[in-house]
Amino acid sequence: MPTDIDAPEILMRNVHKWYGIYHALNDISLAVAPRERVVICGPSGSGKSTLIRCVNRLEAHQGGEIIVGGIELDGDERKAEAVRRDVGMVFQQFNLFPHLTILENCTLAPMWVKKMPRKEANEIAMHFLERVRIPEQANKYPGQLSGGQQQRVAIARALCMSPRVMLFDEPTSALDPEMVKEVLDTMVELAREGMTMICVTHEMGFARQVADRVIFMDQGRIVEEAHPQEFFAHPKSERASLFLSQLLH
Amino acid sequence: MIAKLILAHPDASRRLGAFLALLLVTAALYLLGVSPDWIGYVLPGSVDWLTQHPSYGRILSAFLIAMILAANWKALQTLSRFQQIVAVWVELFALLMLFFYSFDLSFAFIAKKIGFLITQGVTTTLYISAISIVIATVIALIGAIAKLSRNGVVYGLATFYTSLFRGLPLLMQIYIIYLGLPQVGYVIGAVPAGILALSLCYGAYMTEIFRAGIESISRGQREGATALGLSPSQTMVLVILPQAMRVIIPPTGNQFIAMLKDSSLVSVVGVWEIMYLARTQGQTEFRHIEMLITASMIYWALSICLEYIQARVEERFGRFNVR
């Protein structure tokens, strides 16, 4: 666990989660410092997505404690909503709202959660749409955009709430290969600007490029935790070296 | 074997098929007992022959009608799609009017009564239906959310309600509310009783429609909204319901049209809506069929208006579905 002077942005201590009798998260302890970029990888079903979905309480954990930005997620729905205002999330399936235009997708939360006037929300939305380089699509509907464009909108939509932390749940897994790069480039820029990030991804190039730390999970446990250079060159556990040998890079 | 023959001689088999179809229609019309009298009206010279050969007359009549149908079909094929639709509507409407005309109706009587049927009957039917539709929608929305609730008490209440009010005939509900509520001390007027019964009954049906609509929206939508910090009620109103509307509107439109017509059941407790007036106004001069047909046409016209509104609303909620 890093011993920064800063209080960790995200702190998980001995977190457990079960789905019925299936032990999805087994004694997870993890601290993420402000501005830190963490990449989580591991075979499917290892609990990666469950872990980051516990950070903004899309899933409830059953043992241990999770503290995000100083707020403990203890089942109080108001605390969970407070955490979600500061934590942006990007999903594998984008989850854009198909009945709203791109601009409306981006202004919905600022206007209804932060009670921001429409004009200001529009300005902020256009600012972030320019940053992900699709301001010209603002008045289209999500169904009219390519997968890569939709995912960049999803990133812009999350950024409009000016979150302190961004969670990425396999953001490129549902994309056609030629669209992966445009989304990763956006994420790299975000990382360079000092956003605290947790990314569940199999993009090892991205992990090498921006991660401060790689976490390898298997069967609900954190098996290995290391700097990317070290993790890719000399994985300590057998499970991790097997996993890496099966990835194409 | 037959398939091979058909493939080898496409034109011949098409002609043979058409001929068989013609024969079949002729036979069907003959068996239905089509009368040959109309030939006599069209060709007065043939009357003698027809009276001498009644069975030949019937065969000829069936064959001629089949030929007319075939000619009509051929003629319609030459039109554009839109013209075909209009032509079919006009033809069938003319036939329906012809059918009513054959009843030997007194149009003077209809003209005398139709004003009252519209000012009193249509107004009453419309306001009973409109109020019931609004209340039923509210009930359906609450019921659907209750049915999706994890709270057992709420879920139990919702399922008991839908089960009971979908399980009882609407006519029975109207009687029970109108005659039963006074037993426990609430004297209720006929109109409020009718509105209450219609709302509760249709609310129960529409609860299922709304629930299915809400469930049809993928879990990702709720998660996306939740992750942005929206509260559950904001998520429902801003994200889930607008999308669910696309699934909800077509069957709801059907319910509205059905309710408009089922409001005629309220006549049993003496509300002066279309059906009640149709029955009572005809009685005085023993002209029941005039009033019933007039009332039917009024219901039909109202339903067409609702269909039109439904199509408009569907368009409005489907607009984001562009690709």
Coordinates of C-alpha atoms in Angstrom, one line a residue:
Chain A
M1 CA 0.0 0.0 0.0
P2 CA 1.6 3.4 -1.0
T3 CA 2.2 5.6 2.0
D4 CA 1.5 8.9 0.4
I5 CA 1.1 12.0 2.6
D6 CA -2.2 12.6 0.6
A7 CA -5.2 10.8 2.0
P8 CA -6.1 8.1 -0.6
E9 CA -8.9 9.0 -3.0
I10 CA -10.2 5.5 -2.8
L11 CA -9.6 3.1 0.0
M12 CA -10.9 -0.5 0.2
R13 CA -10.1 -2.6 3.2
N14 CA -10.8 -6.3 3.3
V15 CA -13.8 -6.1 1.0
H16 CA -15.8 -9.2 0.3
K17 CA -18.7 -9.7 -2.0
W18 CA -20.8 -12.8 -2.8
Y19 CA -23.3 -13.5 -5.5
G20 CA -25.3 -16.3 -3.8
I21 CA -22.5 -18.7 -2.8
Y22 CA -20.2 -17.4 -5.5
H23 CA -17.3 -15.4 -3.9
A24 CA -16.9 -12.6 -6.3
L25 CA -14.5 -10.4 -4.3
N26 CA -12.3 -12.1 -1.7
D27 CA -10.6 -9.9 0.8
I28 CA -9.7 -7.0 -1.5
S29 CA -7.6 -4.2 0.0
L30 CA -6.6 -1.4 -2.2
A31 CA -5.7 2.3 -1.9
V32 CA -5.6 4.7 -4.8
A33 CA -3.9 8.0 -4.3
P34 CA -5.0 11.2 -6.0
R35 CA -3.7 11.5 -9.5
E36 CA -2.8 7.8 -9.5
R37 CA -3.6 5.7 -12.6
V38 CA -4.4 2.1 -11.9
V39 CA -5.0 -0.6 -14.5
I40 CA -6.8 -3.8 -13.4
C41 CA -6.5 -6.8 -15.6
G42 CA -7.1 -10.5 -15.2
P43 CA -9.1 -13.4 -16.8
S44 CA -12.8 -13.0 -17.3
G45 CA -14.8 -13.7 -14.1
S46 CA -11.9 -12.7 -11.9
G47 CA -13.9 -9.9 -10.3
K48 CA -12.3 -6.8 -12.0
S49 CA -15.6 -5.3 -13.1
T50 CA -17.3 -6.1 -9.7
L51 CA -14.4 -4.3 -8.0
I52 CA -14.8 -1.0 -9.8
R53 CA -18.6 -1.2 -9.7
C54 CA -18.3 -1.4 -5.9
V55 CA -16.4 1.9 -5.9
N56 CA -19.5 3.9 -6.9
R57 CA -21.8 1.4 -5.4
L58 CA -23.5 0.1 -8.5
E59 CA -22.9 -3.1 -6.6
A60 CA -23.1 -3.4 -2.8
H61 CA -20.2 -5.0 -1.0
Q62 CA -20.9 -7.3 2.0
G63 CA -17.8 -7.2 4.1
G64 CA -15.0 -4.8 4.8
E65 CA -15.1 -1.1 4.1
I66 CA -14.9 1.2 1.1
I67 CA -14.2 4.9 1.5
V68 CA -14.2 7.2 -1.5
G69 CA -13.2 10.8 -1.2
G70 CA -13.6 10.6 2.5
I71 CA -17.1 9.2 2.3
E72 CA -17.7 5.7 3.6
L73 CA -20.1 3.6 1.4
D74 CA -22.1 1.9 4.2
G75 CA -25.4 1.4 2.5
D76 CA -26.7 4.9 3.1
E77 CA -28.1 5.9 -0.4
R78 CA -27.4 9.6 0.1
K79 CA -23.7 8.8 0.7
A80 CA -23.7 6.7 -2.4
E81 CA -25.2 9.5 -4.4
A82 CA -22.6 11.9 -3.0
V83 CA -19.8 9.6 -4.1
R84 CA -21.3 9.2 -7.6
R85 CA -21.3 12.9 -8.1
D86 CA -17.5 12.9 -7.8
V87 CA -16.8 9.6 -9.6
G88 CA -17.4 9.3 -13.3
M89 CA -17.8 6.0 -15.0
V90 CA -17.5 4.7 -18.5
F91 CA -19.0 1.4 -19.5
Q92 CA -18.2 -1.3 -22.0
Q93 CA -21.6 -0.8 -23.7
F94 CA -21.4 3.1 -23.5
N95 CA -24.9 3.3 -21.9
L96 CA -25.7 6.6 -23.7
F97 CA -29.3 7.6 -23.5
P98 CA -30.7 6.9 -27.0
H99 CA -33.7 9.3 -26.6
L100 CA -31.5 12.3 -26.0
T101 CA -29.1 14.1 -28.3
I102 CA -25.4 14.0 -27.7
L103 CA -25.5 17.5 -26.1
E104 CA -28.5 16.5 -23.9
N105 CA -26.7 13.4 -22.8
C106 CA -23.9 15.6 -21.5
T107 CA -26.1 18.2 -19.9
L108 CA -28.6 15.9 -18.2
A109 CA -26.6 15.2 -15.0
P110 CA -25.2 18.7 -14.6
M111 CA -28.7 20.2 -14.9
W112 CA -30.6 17.8 -12.7
V113 CA -27.9 16.7 -10.2
K114 CA -25.9 20.0 -9.9
K115 CA -29.0 22.2 -10.7
M116 CA -26.8 24.1 -13.2
P117 CA -28.6 26.5 -15.6
R118 CA -29.0 25.2 -19.1
K119 CA -26.7 27.8 -20.7
E120 CA -23.8 27.0 -18.4
A121 CA -24.4 23.2 -18.8
N122 CA -24.4 23.6 -22.6
E123 CA -21.1 25.5 -22.5
I124 CA -19.4 22.9 -20.3
A125 CA -20.8 20.1 -22.5
M126 CA -19.5 21.8 -25.7
H127 CA -16.1 22.3 -24.0
F128 CA -15.8 18.6 -23.2
L129 CA -17.2 17.5 -26.6
E130 CA -14.4 19.6 -28.2
R131 CA -11.9 17.9 -26.0
V132 CA -13.0 14.5 -27.2
R133 CA -13.0 16.0 -30.7
I134 CA -16.7 15.6 -31.7
P135 CA -18.3 19.0 -31.1
E136 CA -19.9 18.8 -34.6
Q137 CA -22.0 15.8 -33.5
A138 CA -23.7 17.6 -30.6
N139 CA -27.2 17.7 -32.1
K140 CA -27.2 14.1 -33.3
Y141 CA -28.6 11.1 -31.5
P142 CA -26.3 8.3 -30.1
G143 CA -27.6 5.8 -32.7
Q144 CA -26.2 8.0 -35.5
L145 CA -22.6 7.8 -34.2
S146 CA -20.0 5.1 -34.5
G147 CA -19.0 3.0 -31.5
G148 CA -15.8 4.9 -31.0
Q149 CA -17.6 8.2 -31.2
Q150 CA -20.3 7.0 -28.7
Q151 CA -17.6 6.0 -26.2
R152 CA -15.9 9.3 -26.5
V153 CA -19.3 11.0 -25.9
A154 CA -19.6 8.7 -22.8
I155 CA -16.3 10.0 -21.6
A156 CA -17.3 13.6 -22.2
R157 CA -20.6 13.0 -20.4
A158 CA -18.8 11.7 -17.3
L159 CA -16.3 14.6 -17.4
C160 CA -19.2 17.2 -17.5
M161 CA -19.8 16.4 -13.8
S162 CA -16.1 17.4 -13.1
P163 CA -15.4 14.2 -11.3
R164 CA -12.3 13.7 -9.2
V165 CA -12.0 10.0 -10.2
M166 CA -12.8 8.2 -13.4
L167 CA -13.7 4.5 -13.6
F168 CA -13.4 2.7 -16.9
D169 CA -15.0 -0.7 -17.2
E170 CA -13.5 -2.3 -20.3
P171 CA -14.1 0.8 -22.4
T172 CA -12.7 -0.6 -25.6
S173 CA -14.0 -4.2 -25.5
A174 CA -17.2 -3.6 -27.5
L175 CA -15.5 -1.6 -30.2
D176 CA -14.4 -2.5 -33.7
P177 CA -10.6 -2.7 -33.8
E178 CA -10.1 0.5 -35.8
M179 CA -12.0 2.5 -33.2
V180 CA -10.0 1.4 -30.2
K181 CA -7.2 3.8 -30.8
E182 CA -9.4 7.0 -30.8
V183 CA -10.9 6.0 -27.4
L184 CA -7.5 5.1 -25.9
D185 CA -6.0 8.4 -27.1
T186 CA -8.7 10.2 -25.3
M187 CA -8.0 8.2 -22.2
V188 CA -4.2 8.8 -22.4
E189 CA -4.8 12.6 -22.7
L190 CA -7.0 12.4 -19.6
A191 CA -4.3 10.5 -17.7
R192 CA -1.7 13.0 -18.7
E193 CA -3.8 15.8 -17.3
G194 CA -3.6 14.1 -13.9
M195 CA -7.1 12.5 -13.5
T196 CA -7.3 9.8 -10.9
M197 CA -8.2 6.7 -12.9
I198 CA -9.0 3.1 -12.4
C199 CA -9.3 1.2 -15.7
V200 CA -10.3 -2.4 -16.2
T201 CA -8.8 -3.2 -19.6
H202 CA -7.0 -5.7 -21.6
E203 CA -5.1 -3.0 -23.6
M204 CA -1.7 -3.7 -22.3
G205 CA -0.2 -1.0 -24.5
F206 CA -2.3 1.5 -22.6
A207 CA -1.3 0.0 -19.3
R208 CA 2.4 0.4 -20.2
Q209 CA 1.9 3.9 -21.4
V210 CA 0.0 5.5 -18.6
A211 CA -0.4 3.2 -15.6
D212 CA 1.4 3.9 -12.3
R213 CA 0.4 0.4 -11.1
V214 CA -1.0 -2.8 -12.6
I215 CA -3.3 -5.0 -10.5
F216 CA -3.8 -8.5 -11.6
M217 CA -6.8 -10.3 -10.3
D218 CA -7.9 -13.9 -10.3
Q219 CA -10.8 -15.7 -8.6
G220 CA -11.9 -12.6 -6.7
R221 CA -8.5 -11.9 -5.3
I222 CA -5.7 -9.4 -6.0
V223 CA -2.9 -11.8 -7.0
E224 CA -0.3 -9.3 -8.0
E225 CA 0.3 -5.6 -7.8
A226 CA 3.3 -4.0 -9.5
H227 CA 4.6 -1.2 -11.7
P228 CA 3.7 -2.0 -15.3
Q229 CA 7.4 -2.3 -16.5
E230 CA 8.0 -4.9 -13.8
F231 CA 4.7 -6.6 -14.2
F232 CA 5.1 -7.2 -17.9
A233 CA 8.7 -8.1 -17.7
H234 CA 8.8 -10.3 -14.6
P235 CA 5.3 -11.4 -13.4
K236 CA 5.8 -13.0 -10.0
S237 CA 2.8 -15.3 -10.0
E238 CA 2.4 -18.3 -12.3
R239 CA -1.2 -17.3 -13.0
A240 CA -0.2 -13.8 -14.2
S241 CA 2.6 -15.1 -16.5
L242 CA 0.1 -17.6 -18.0
F243 CA -2.4 -14.8 -18.6
L244 CA 0.2 -12.5 -20.2
S245 CA 1.5 -15.3 -22.4
Q246 CA -2.1 -15.7 -23.8
L247 CA -2.5 -12.0 -24.7
L248 CA -1.5 -10.8 -28.1
H249 CA 0.5 -7.6 -27.9
Chain B
M1 CA -43.8 -33.7 -59.2
I2 CA -46.4 -30.9 -59.0
A3 CA -43.8 -28.4 -57.9
K4 CA -41.7 -29.4 -61.0
L5 CA -44.7 -28.9 -63.3
I6 CA -45.4 -25.5 -61.8
L7 CA -41.8 -24.5 -62.2
A8 CA -41.7 -25.7 -65.8
H9 CA -44.9 -23.8 -66.8
P10 CA -45.1 -20.7 -64.7
D11 CA -47.6 -18.8 -66.9
A12 CA -49.9 -21.7 -67.4
S13 CA -49.9 -22.6 -63.7
R14 CA -50.6 -19.0 -62.8
R15 CA -53.6 -18.9 -65.0
L16 CA -54.8 -22.2 -63.7
G17 CA -54.4 -20.9 -60.1
A18 CA -56.4 -17.9 -60.9
F19 CA -59.1 -20.0 -62.5
L20 CA -59.2 -22.3 -59.5
A21 CA -59.5 -19.3 -57.2
L22 CA -62.4 -18.0 -59.2
L23 CA -64.1 -21.4 -59.0
L24 CA -63.5 -21.6 -55.3
V25 CA -65.0 -18.1 -54.7
T26 CA -68.0 -19.0 -56.9
A27 CA -68.6 -22.2 -55.0
A28 CA -68.3 -20.4 -51.6
L29 CA -70.8 -17.7 -52.7
Y30 CA -73.2 -20.3 -54.0
L31 CA -73.0 -22.3 -50.7
L32 CA -73.5 -19.1 -48.8
G33 CA -76.9 -18.8 -50.6
V34 CA -76.4 -15.7 -52.7
S35 CA -79.7 -14.6 -54.1
P36 CA -80.1 -14.0 -57.8
D37 CA -82.6 -11.2 -57.4
W38 CA -80.1 -8.5 -58.0
I39 CA -79.6 -9.6 -61.6
G40 CA -83.3 -9.0 -62.1
Y41 CA -82.8 -5.3 -61.0
V42 CA -79.9 -4.8 -63.3
L43 CA -81.3 -6.6 -66.3
P44 CA -85.1 -6.5 -66.1
G45 CA -85.4 -8.8 -69.2
S46 CA -83.9 -11.7 -67.3
V47 CA -86.6 -11.9 -64.6
D48 CA -88.7 -14.5 -66.4
W49 CA -85.7 -16.8 -67.0
L50 CA -84.6 -16.4 -63.3
T51 CA -88.0 -17.4 -61.9
Q52 CA -88.1 -20.5 -64.2
H53 CA -84.6 -21.6 -63.3
P54 CA -83.9 -20.5 -59.6
S55 CA -80.9 -22.8 -59.1
Y56 CA -79.2 -21.8 -62.4
G57 CA -79.9 -18.3 -61.3
R58 CA -78.0 -18.8 -58.1
I59 CA -75.0 -20.3 -59.8
L60 CA -75.0 -17.4 -62.3
S61 CA -75.3 -14.9 -59.5
A62 CA -72.4 -16.4 -57.6
F63 CA -70.3 -16.6 -60.7
L64 CA -71.0 -13.0 -61.7
I65 CA -70.2 -11.7 -58.2
A66 CA -66.9 -13.7 -58.3
M67 CA -66.1 -12.1 -61.7
I68 CA -66.9 -8.7 -60.3
L69 CA -64.5 -9.4 -57.4
A70 CA -61.8 -10.6 -59.8
A71 CA -62.2 -7.6 -62.0
N72 CA -62.0 -5.3 -59.0
W73 CA -58.9 -7.1 -57.8
K74 CA -57.2 -6.7 -61.2
A75 CA -58.2 -3.0 -61.4
L76 CA -56.8 -2.4 -57.9
Q77 CA -53.5 -3.9 -58.8
T78 CA -52.8 -1.2 -61.4
L79 CA -53.0 1.5 -58.7
S80 CA -50.2 2.8 -56.5
R81 CA -50.1 1.6 -52.9
F82 CA -51.7 4.7 -51.4
Q83 CA -54.5 4.7 -54.0
Q84 CA -55.1 1.0 -53.3
I85 CA -55.5 1.7 -49.6
V86 CA -58.0 4.6 -50.3
A87 CA -59.9 2.5 -52.8
V88 CA -60.3 -0.4 -50.5
W89 CA -61.5 1.9 -47.7
V90 CA -64.0 3.6 -50.0
E91 CA -65.3 0.3 -51.4
L92 CA -65.8 -1.4 -48.1
F93 CA -67.3 1.7 -46.6
A94 CA -69.8 1.8 -49.5
L95 CA -70.7 -1.9 -48.9
L96 CA -71.2 -1.2 -45.2
M97 CA -73.5 1.7 -46.0
L98 CA -75.3 -0.5 -48.5
F99 CA -75.8 -3.1 -45.8
F100 CA -77.3 -0.5 -43.4
Y101 CA -79.4 1.0 -46.2
S102 CA -81.0 -2.5 -46.7
F103 CA -82.5 -2.1 -43.2
D104 CA -84.9 0.5 -44.6
L105 CA -83.9 3.0 -42.0
S106 CA -85.9 6.1 -41.3
F107 CA -83.3 8.9 -41.9
A108 CA -85.8 11.5 -40.8
F109 CA -85.8 9.9 -37.4
I110 CA -82.0 9.7 -37.3
A111 CA -81.7 13.4 -38.3
K112 CA -84.2 14.3 -35.6
K113 CA -82.2 12.5 -32.8
I114 CA -78.6 12.8 -33.9
G115 CA -78.2 16.3 -32.5
F116 CA -79.2 15.2 -29.0
L117 CA -77.1 12.0 -29.3
I118 CA -74.0 14.1 -30.0
T119 CA -74.5 17.0 -27.6
Q120 CA -75.6 14.9 -24.7
G121 CA -74.2 11.4 -25.5
V122 CA -70.8 12.1 -27.1
T123 CA -70.0 14.8 -24.5
T124 CA -70.8 12.4 -21.6
T125 CA -68.9 9.4 -23.2
L126 CA -65.9 11.6 -24.0
Y127 CA -65.6 13.2 -20.5
I128 CA -66.1 9.9 -18.7
S129 CA -63.5 8.2 -21.0
A130 CA -61.1 11.1 -20.8
I131 CA -61.2 11.3 -17.0
S132 CA -60.9 7.5 -16.7
I133 CA -58.0 7.4 -19.1
V134 CA -56.1 10.0 -17.1
I135 CA -56.8 8.2 -13.7
A136 CA -56.0 4.8 -15.2
T137 CA -52.6 6.1 -16.5
V138 CA -51.7 7.4 -13.1
I139 CA -52.8 4.1 -11.5
A140 CA -50.9 2.1 -14.1
L141 CA -47.7 4.1 -13.5
I142 CA -47.9 3.6 -9.7
G143 CA -48.9 0.0 -10.2
A144 CA -46.0 -0.7 -12.5
I145 CA -43.4 0.8 -10.2
A146 CA -45.0 -1.1 -7.3
K147 CA -44.8 -4.3 -9.2
L148 CA -41.1 -3.7 -9.8
S149 CA -40.5 -3.0 -6.1
R150 CA -38.4 -5.2 -4.0
N151 CA -40.6 -4.4 -1.0
G152 CA -42.9 -7.4 -0.5
V153 CA -45.9 -5.4 0.9
V154 CA -45.9 -3.0 -2.0
Y155 CA -45.5 -5.9 -4.5
G156 CA -48.3 -7.8 -2.8
L157 CA -50.7 -4.8 -2.9
A158 CA -49.9 -4.3 -6.6
T159 CA -50.4 -8.0 -7.6
F160 CA -53.7 -8.3 -5.6
Y161 CA -55.0 -5.2 -7.3
T162 CA -54.2 -6.2 -10.8
S163 CA -55.4 -9.8 -10.2
L164 CA -58.7 -8.7 -8.8
F165 CA -59.6 -6.0 -11.3
R166 CA -58.4 -8.0 -14.3
G167 CA -60.3 -11.0 -13.1
L168 CA -63.8 -9.5 -12.6
P169 CA -65.9 -8.6 -15.6
L170 CA -66.1 -4.8 -16.0
L171 CA -69.9 -4.9 -15.9
M172 CA -69.7 -6.6 -12.5
Q173 CA -67.3 -4.0 -11.2
I174 CA -69.7 -1.2 -12.2
Y175 CA -72.5 -2.9 -10.4
I176 CA -70.4 -3.7 -7.3
I177 CA -69.1 -0.1 -7.0
Y178 CA -72.5 1.5 -7.7
L179 CA -74.6 -0.8 -5.6
G180 CA -72.0 -2.0 -3.1
L181 CA -70.3 1.2 -1.9
P182 CA -73.6 2.7 -0.5
Q183 CA -73.7 -0.5 1.7
V184 CA -70.6 0.7 3.5
G185 CA -71.9 4.3 3.8
Y186 CA -70.5 5.9 0.6
V187 CA -73.4 7.0 -1.6
I188 CA -71.9 7.4 -5.0
G189 CA -73.4 8.9 -8.1
A190 CA -73.7 6.9 -11.3
V191 CA -71.1 8.9 -13.2
P192 CA -68.4 8.8 -10.5
A193 CA -69.1 5.1 -10.1
G194 CA -68.6 4.5 -13.8
I195 CA -65.4 6.5 -13.8
L196 CA -64.1 4.7 -10.8
A197 CA -64.9 1.3 -12.3
L198 CA -63.3 2.1 -15.7
S199 CA -60.2 3.6 -14.1
L200 CA -59.6 0.7 -11.8
C201 CA -60.2 -1.9 -14.4
Y202 CA -58.1 -0.3 -17.1
G203 CA -55.5 0.8 -14.6
A204 CA -55.0 -2.9 -13.8
Y205 CA -54.6 -3.8 -17.5
M206 CA -52.3 -0.9 -18.2
T207 CA -50.2 -1.7 -15.1
E208 CA -49.0 -4.8 -16.9
I209 CA -48.3 -2.7 -20.1
F210 CA -46.3 -0.1 -18.2
R211 CA -44.4 -2.8 -16.2
A212 CA -43.4 -4.6 -19.4
G213 CA -42.4 -1.3 -21.0
I214 CA -40.2 -0.3 -18.1
E215 CA -38.6 -3.8 -17.9
S216 CA -37.8 -3.6 -21.6
I217 CA -35.2 -0.9 -21.0
S218 CA -31.8 -2.5 -20.5
R219 CA -30.1 -2.4 -17.1
G220 CA -27.3 -0.4 -18.6
Q221 CA -29.5 2.6 -18.9
R222 CA -30.3 2.6 -15.3
E223 CA -26.7 2.1 -14.4
G224 CA -25.5 4.9 -16.7
A225 CA -28.0 7.3 -15.0
T226 CA -27.1 6.1 -11.5
A227 CA -23.4 6.4 -12.1
L228 CA -24.0 10.0 -13.1
G229 CA -25.5 10.7 -9.7
L230 CA -29.2 10.8 -10.7
S231 CA -31.6 9.7 -8.0
P232 CA -33.8 6.7 -8.7
S233 CA -36.9 8.9 -9.3
Q234 CA -34.9 11.2 -11.7
T235 CA -33.6 8.1 -13.5
M236 CA -37.2 6.8 -13.9
V237 CA -38.6 10.1 -15.2
L238 CA -35.7 11.4 -17.3
V239 CA -34.2 8.2 -18.6
I240 CA -36.4 5.1 -18.3
L241 CA -39.9 6.3 -18.9
P242 CA -39.2 8.4 -22.1
Q243 CA -37.7 5.3 -23.6
A244 CA -40.3 2.9 -22.3
M245 CA -43.0 5.1 -23.8
R246 CA -42.1 3.7 -27.3
V247 CA -43.0 0.3 -26.0
I248 CA -46.0 1.5 -23.9
I249 CA -47.8 3.7 -26.4
P250 CA -49.1 1.2 -29.0
P251 CA -50.8 -1.2 -26.6
T252 CA -52.0 1.8 -24.5
G253 CA -53.6 3.3 -27.5
N254 CA -55.5 0.0 -27.9
Q255 CA -56.6 0.2 -24.3
F256 CA -57.8 3.8 -24.8
I257 CA -59.9 2.8 -27.8
A258 CA -61.3 -0.3 -25.9
M259 CA -62.1 1.9 -22.9
L260 CA -64.0 4.4 -25.1
K261 CA -66.2 1.6 -26.2
D262 CA -66.4 -0.1 -22.8
S263 CA -67.7 3.2 -21.4
S264 CA -71.0 2.0 -23.0
L265 CA -71.3 -0.4 -20.1
V266 CA -71.8 2.5 -17.8
S267 CA -75.2 2.9 -19.4
V268 CA -76.5 0.1 -17.1
V269 CA -76.4 2.4 -14.1
G270 CA -78.3 5.1 -16.1
V271 CA -75.6 7.5 -17.2
W272 CA -76.8 9.4 -20.3
E273 CA -73.9 8.5 -22.6
I274 CA -74.1 7.4 -26.2
M275 CA -75.2 3.8 -25.5
Y276 CA -77.9 4.7 -23.0
L277 CA -79.4 7.4 -25.3
A278 CA -79.3 5.0 -28.3
R279 CA -81.4 2.5 -26.3
T280 CA -83.9 5.0 -24.8
Q281 CA -84.3 7.3 -27.7
G282 CA -85.2 4.5 -30.1
Q283 CA -87.7 3.0 -27.7
T284 CA -90.3 5.8 -27.9
E285 CA -90.9 5.4 -31.7
F286 CA -89.8 1.7 -31.9
R287 CA -86.8 2.6 -34.0
H288 CA -84.1 0.7 -32.2
I289 CA -82.0 -0.2 -35.2
E290 CA -81.7 3.4 -36.3
M291 CA -80.3 4.6 -33.0
L292 CA -78.0 1.6 -32.6
I293 CA -76.4 2.1 -36.0
T294 CA -76.0 5.8 -35.4
A295 CA -74.4 5.1 -32.1
S296 CA -72.1 2.5 -33.6
M297 CA -71.0 5.0 -36.3
I298 CA -70.3 7.6 -33.6
Y299 CA -68.2 5.2 -31.6
W300 CA -66.3 4.3 -34.8
A301 CA -65.7 7.9 -35.6
L302 CA -64.4 8.6 -32.1
S303 CA -62.1 5.5 -32.3
I304 CA -60.6 6.7 -35.6
C305 CA -59.8 10.0 -33.9
L306 CA -58.0 8.2 -31.2
E307 CA -56.1 6.0 -33.7
Y308 CA -55.0 9.2 -35.4
I309 CA -53.8 10.7 -32.1
Q310 CA -52.0 7.4 -31.2
A311 CA -50.1 7.5 -34.5
R312 CA -49.1 11.1 -33.9
V313 CA -47.8 10.4 -30.4
E314 CA -45.9 7.3 -31.6
E315 CA -44.2 9.4 -34.2
R316 CA -43.2 11.9 -31.5
F317 CA -41.6 9.3 -29.2
G318 CA -40.0 7.3 -32.0
R319 CA -38.1 10.2 -33.4
F320 CA -34.8 9.3 -31.7
N321 CA -34.7 6.0 -33.5
V322 CA -33.1 7.4 -36.6
R323 CA -30.1 5.6 -37.9

